[in-house]
Amino acid sequence: MNQQIRITETGQSSVMRLEAAPEVKRPGRGQVHLRHQAIGVNFVDTLFRSGAFNVPLPLAMGVEGAGEVVAVGEGVTHVQPGDRAAYFFSFGAYSSERLIEAQHLVKLPREIASDTAAATFTKGLTAWMMLFGAHRLQPGETVLVHAAAGGVGSMVARWAKSLGATVIATVGSSDKAGLVRSWGIEHVLDASDPQLADKARALNGGRGVDVVYELVGKTTFAQSVLALRDGGHLVHVGNASGNPLVDKAALAVRGIRYVQPSTGQYVGERQELELASATLFAAMKDGVFGETVPTRYRLQDAVLAHEDIAARRLSGAAILLP
């Protein structure tokens, strides 16, 4: 039986309801019938559910998944029945199976498991956007990566190191510091340290870092600005701690390039999506991100997954299993 999770109102995790879903119809032109094998759980899901991001209701929850192609509609050629495929942004992922526009799907290589893809595809494409799109990272640059133990932050930190950058990572606890150091990242700082910027600058000879990847927002933003060299690049992607006050005039005086990019801006076209996916899959095969062991929940336990995210009990990715 096909099941799905929807919300009819925004609010706490309890507004999510597991319900029977209609049988999936034969795919129309440009559509694919996909049977989920794993479903990604992302921080953005909690923002849609809470009402922080305005979305029309009722809403079929979830934006990321991976699974087996059951049937394809007319005009679909890049995936066929029996293929496994993943997608990174299409509402309705919290379900056993679904119809989805084929343009969202990327065929998975044999070596990439569906649970790994569901746990990393959105985060990996976001990391690709940050390292190859919004800022084209160069070997020898020094970067400051906030929330380096989190899903996106961990991929940015490890990928940047593999590309030849000096990585300074920030975390919120000693346990997470030990985890990040175990990946070979030597410079790990406490995100709440009032001397964070001074310590980051000292690690780069007092010059200031070339790039800051800001994933936390309000509580770290001022330190991010202080840590940057004049003419540096501030890539602002996340606001886990709330929206910061941004003095764009002060940034401009120092020649700091400030951007707030979205993944869709860089992989919205098919050619870019294929390029980013191929680069990400190659890095995964090369072991850049180590072994991906996501926290697994049953589909009916999505409420618990959201509660664990809110309480910051997770390190790394989470998935739902239908």
XYZ file of C-alpha atoms in Angstrom:
322
model
C 0.000 0.000 0.000
C 1.285 3.428 -0.920
C 1.691 5.760 2.043
C 2.653 9.401 2.306
C 3.161 12.114 4.896
C 1.339 15.388 4.442
C 0.605 18.478 6.490
C -2.594 20.511 6.408
C -1.241 23.141 8.796
C 2.214 24.339 9.779
C 3.683 23.982 13.240
C 5.520 21.467 15.402
C 6.599 18.039 14.159
C 3.258 16.591 15.271
C 1.430 18.306 12.377
C 2.849 15.640 10.044
C 0.387 12.848 9.360
C 1.007 9.441 7.785
C -1.871 8.555 5.485
C -2.830 6.202 2.712
C -2.002 7.631 -0.692
C -3.781 6.958 -3.988
C -2.360 4.295 -6.249
C 0.264 5.769 -8.565
C -1.156 6.266 -12.051
C 0.549 5.502 -15.335
C 3.141 8.249 -15.912
C 2.247 10.920 -18.431
C 4.582 12.552 -20.890
C 7.848 13.505 -19.213
C 6.954 11.707 -15.980
C 8.371 8.730 -14.091
C 6.821 6.312 -11.615
C 9.453 5.966 -8.887
C 9.341 3.483 -6.016
C 11.341 4.922 -3.149
C 14.062 2.855 -1.531
C 15.257 5.686 0.724
C 14.099 9.234 1.431
C 16.307 12.121 2.491
C 15.520 14.146 5.603
C 16.858 17.693 5.380
C 16.842 20.736 7.636
C 14.842 22.589 4.992
C 12.022 20.073 5.515
C 11.620 21.384 9.054
C 11.375 24.941 7.729
C 8.569 24.040 5.325
C 6.784 22.120 8.072
C 7.137 24.875 10.687
C 5.946 27.644 8.386
C 9.308 29.436 8.356
C 9.114 29.093 4.573
C 5.731 29.927 3.119
C 4.263 27.035 1.091
C 0.729 26.261 -0.092
C -1.213 23.758 2.009
C -1.870 20.879 2.142
C 1.752 19.954 1.475
C 3.197 16.555 0.609
C 6.346 16.551 2.729
C 9.929 15.898 1.654
C 12.020 17.015 -1.299
C 14.722 14.342 -1.776
C 14.704 10.620 -2.476
C 16.174 7.689 -4.353
C 14.660 4.511 -5.660
C 13.785 2.267 -8.567
C 12.139 3.423 -11.773
C 8.915 1.427 -12.230
C 7.633 3.002 -15.458
C 8.365 5.999 -17.667
C 6.145 8.234 -19.719
C 6.484 9.312 -23.308
C 9.626 11.256 -24.117
C 11.669 10.007 -21.152
C 14.999 8.589 -22.324
C 17.660 9.185 -19.648
C 16.157 6.633 -17.238
C 14.360 3.344 -17.923
C 12.376 0.837 -15.835
C 14.741 -1.016 -13.519
C 17.197 1.885 -13.237
C 17.839 3.495 -9.896
C 17.589 7.257 -9.760
C 17.793 10.124 -7.282
C 16.474 13.677 -7.096
C 17.263 16.656 -4.901
C 14.207 18.914 -4.895
C 10.655 17.836 -5.641
C 7.876 17.963 -3.035
C 6.312 14.615 -2.160
C 9.370 12.593 -1.153
C 7.923 11.334 2.136
C 6.046 8.531 0.374
C 6.387 4.891 -0.621
C 6.146 5.685 -4.330
C 5.255 8.611 -6.508
C 5.024 10.259 -9.892
C 7.816 12.722 -10.553
C 8.887 14.858 -13.476
C 11.759 13.074 -15.214
C 13.778 16.289 -15.442
C 14.418 16.068 -11.694
C 15.951 12.579 -11.847
C 19.590 11.588 -12.187
C 20.467 7.974 -12.885
C 22.538 6.457 -10.093
C 25.803 4.645 -10.841
C 25.938 1.020 -9.773
C 28.460 1.857 -7.037
C 26.184 4.394 -5.272
C 23.625 2.747 -2.987
C 20.146 4.266 -2.831
C 20.369 4.973 0.905
C 23.703 6.735 0.358
C 22.217 8.790 -2.463
C 19.167 9.790 -0.415
C 21.422 10.799 2.467
C 23.857 12.859 0.416
C 22.486 14.004 -2.935
C 20.937 17.323 -1.900
C 23.739 18.049 0.550
C 26.356 17.031 -2.005
C 24.923 19.240 -4.731
C 24.804 22.122 -2.240
C 28.456 21.484 -1.385
C 29.269 21.395 -5.114
C 27.503 24.734 -5.551
C 29.554 26.255 -2.731
C 32.915 24.920 -3.934
C 32.537 24.991 -7.723
C 29.811 27.566 -8.326
C 29.307 30.393 -5.853
C 33.055 30.348 -5.175
C 35.456 28.434 -7.399
C 37.818 27.081 -4.784
C 41.507 27.200 -5.652
C 44.274 25.012 -4.190
C 46.112 26.860 -1.444
C 43.174 28.991 -0.328
C 42.234 29.060 3.341
C 38.555 28.520 4.088
C 36.457 28.743 7.231
C 33.614 26.199 7.265
C 30.934 26.555 9.911
C 28.832 23.621 11.156
C 31.517 21.264 9.885
C 30.022 18.248 11.652
C 26.656 18.730 9.944
C 25.395 17.244 6.718
C 26.394 20.019 4.307
C 29.258 21.396 6.377
C 30.999 18.033 6.641
C 30.910 17.557 2.874
C 32.171 21.089 2.220
C 35.022 20.698 4.716
C 36.187 17.299 3.470
C 35.797 18.162 -0.209
C 37.648 21.474 0.226
C 40.540 19.657 1.890
C 40.698 17.144 -0.971
C 40.849 20.067 -3.427
C 43.959 21.448 -1.757
C 42.524 24.089 0.555
C 43.540 24.723 4.150
C 40.343 24.100 6.095
C 39.433 25.737 9.400
C 36.299 24.071 10.745
C 33.929 25.172 13.492
C 31.732 22.899 15.605
C 29.428 23.231 18.577
C 30.809 20.583 20.940
C 33.960 18.682 21.859
C 32.469 15.420 20.596
C 31.897 16.962 17.194
C 35.413 18.421 17.251
C 36.834 14.929 17.682
C 34.719 13.653 14.812
C 35.905 16.383 12.444
C 39.546 15.858 13.416
C 39.150 12.145 12.675
C 38.617 13.142 9.025
C 42.111 14.633 8.889
C 41.016 18.248 9.366
C 43.577 19.688 11.742
C 42.125 23.111 12.530
C 38.875 22.784 14.477
C 37.505 25.697 16.529
C 34.592 26.207 18.908
C 31.838 28.056 17.049
C 30.860 29.940 20.217
C 34.389 31.137 21.049
C 34.402 34.965 21.257
C 37.977 34.859 19.921
C 36.983 32.707 16.927
C 37.953 35.288 14.308
C 41.318 36.039 15.932
C 42.140 32.340 16.118
C 41.105 31.767 12.502
C 43.274 34.659 11.347
C 46.211 33.377 13.390
C 45.980 30.043 11.607
C 46.485 31.920 8.327
C 49.426 34.029 9.465
C 47.195 36.865 10.640
C 46.060 37.572 7.083
C 42.463 36.463 7.361
C 40.797 33.648 5.477
C 39.994 33.741 1.779
C 36.495 32.299 2.026
C 33.905 31.767 4.753
C 31.141 29.237 4.221
C 28.472 30.544 6.572
C 25.971 27.832 7.501
C 24.948 28.973 10.992
C 23.862 32.578 10.621
C 23.123 34.879 13.536
C 25.488 33.464 16.171
C 28.581 33.230 13.961
C 28.070 35.902 11.304
C 29.964 38.734 13.011
C 32.947 36.452 13.617
C 32.797 35.322 9.992
C 33.156 38.903 8.800
C 36.045 39.584 11.194
C 37.820 36.382 10.117
C 37.816 37.330 6.419
C 40.657 39.119 4.709
C 39.848 42.286 2.804
C 38.671 41.203 -0.626
C 37.578 37.801 0.689
C 34.397 35.953 -0.167
C 31.478 35.377 2.220
C 29.222 32.579 0.968
C 26.100 32.676 3.137
C 23.960 29.562 2.735
C 22.395 28.703 6.090
C 20.763 30.347 9.101
C 20.419 27.511 11.595
C 20.687 30.001 14.479
C 18.506 32.688 12.900
C 18.936 35.534 10.444
C 21.932 37.801 11.077
C 22.115 41.535 10.597
C 24.135 42.152 7.438
C 25.840 45.507 6.943
C 26.432 45.315 3.214
C 27.944 48.796 3.104
C 30.624 47.801 5.639
C 31.365 44.647 3.643
C 31.688 46.677 0.464
C 34.190 49.059 2.097
C 36.448 46.064 2.754
C 35.899 44.652 -0.721
C 34.238 41.531 0.676
C 32.065 39.746 -1.868
C 28.854 38.703 -0.137
C 26.512 36.190 -1.797
C 23.478 34.190 -0.697
C 23.311 31.499 -3.374
C 20.853 28.649 -3.755
C 21.648 25.240 -5.192
C 18.934 25.591 -7.821
C 20.647 28.655 -9.291
C 23.604 26.483 -10.267
C 22.000 23.139 -11.167
C 18.666 24.314 -12.526
C 19.527 23.363 -16.103
C 19.935 19.748 -17.177
C 23.532 20.148 -18.346
C 24.629 21.700 -15.046
C 22.751 19.069 -13.034
C 24.483 16.260 -14.926
C 27.896 17.918 -14.493
C 27.430 18.534 -10.771
C 26.097 15.016 -10.213
C 28.975 13.391 -12.085
C 31.510 15.434 -10.082
C 29.784 14.523 -6.824
C 29.547 10.810 -7.670
C 33.241 10.755 -8.624
C 34.177 12.291 -5.264
C 32.015 9.732 -3.475
C 33.681 6.856 -5.351
C 37.098 8.292 -4.468
C 36.190 8.163 -0.780
C 36.367 11.924 -0.248
C 33.472 11.794 2.232
C 34.366 8.500 3.855
C 31.690 5.923 4.552
C 28.196 7.389 4.686
C 26.234 5.826 7.555
C 23.001 7.823 7.863
C 20.687 7.618 10.829
C 17.729 5.535 9.655
C 14.082 6.021 10.569
C 10.953 4.301 9.347
C 8.664 6.468 7.225
C 6.103 6.450 10.033
C 8.766 7.825 12.389
C 9.328 11.068 10.468
C 8.106 13.048 13.483
C 10.943 11.601 15.565
C 13.461 12.450 12.824
C 12.331 16.088 12.845
C 12.491 16.216 16.633
C 16.054 14.867 16.575
C 17.047 17.512 14.041
C 15.510 20.267 16.185
C 17.348 19.002 19.264
C 20.624 18.740 17.304
C 20.973 15.096 18.282
C 22.219 14.120 14.815
C 25.715 14.176 13.369
C 25.549 13.680 9.644
C 22.600 12.661 7.508
C 19.234 11.052 8.191
C 16.945 9.052 5.935
C 13.466 7.553 6.033
C 12.902 3.978 4.874
C 9.468 3.337 3.322
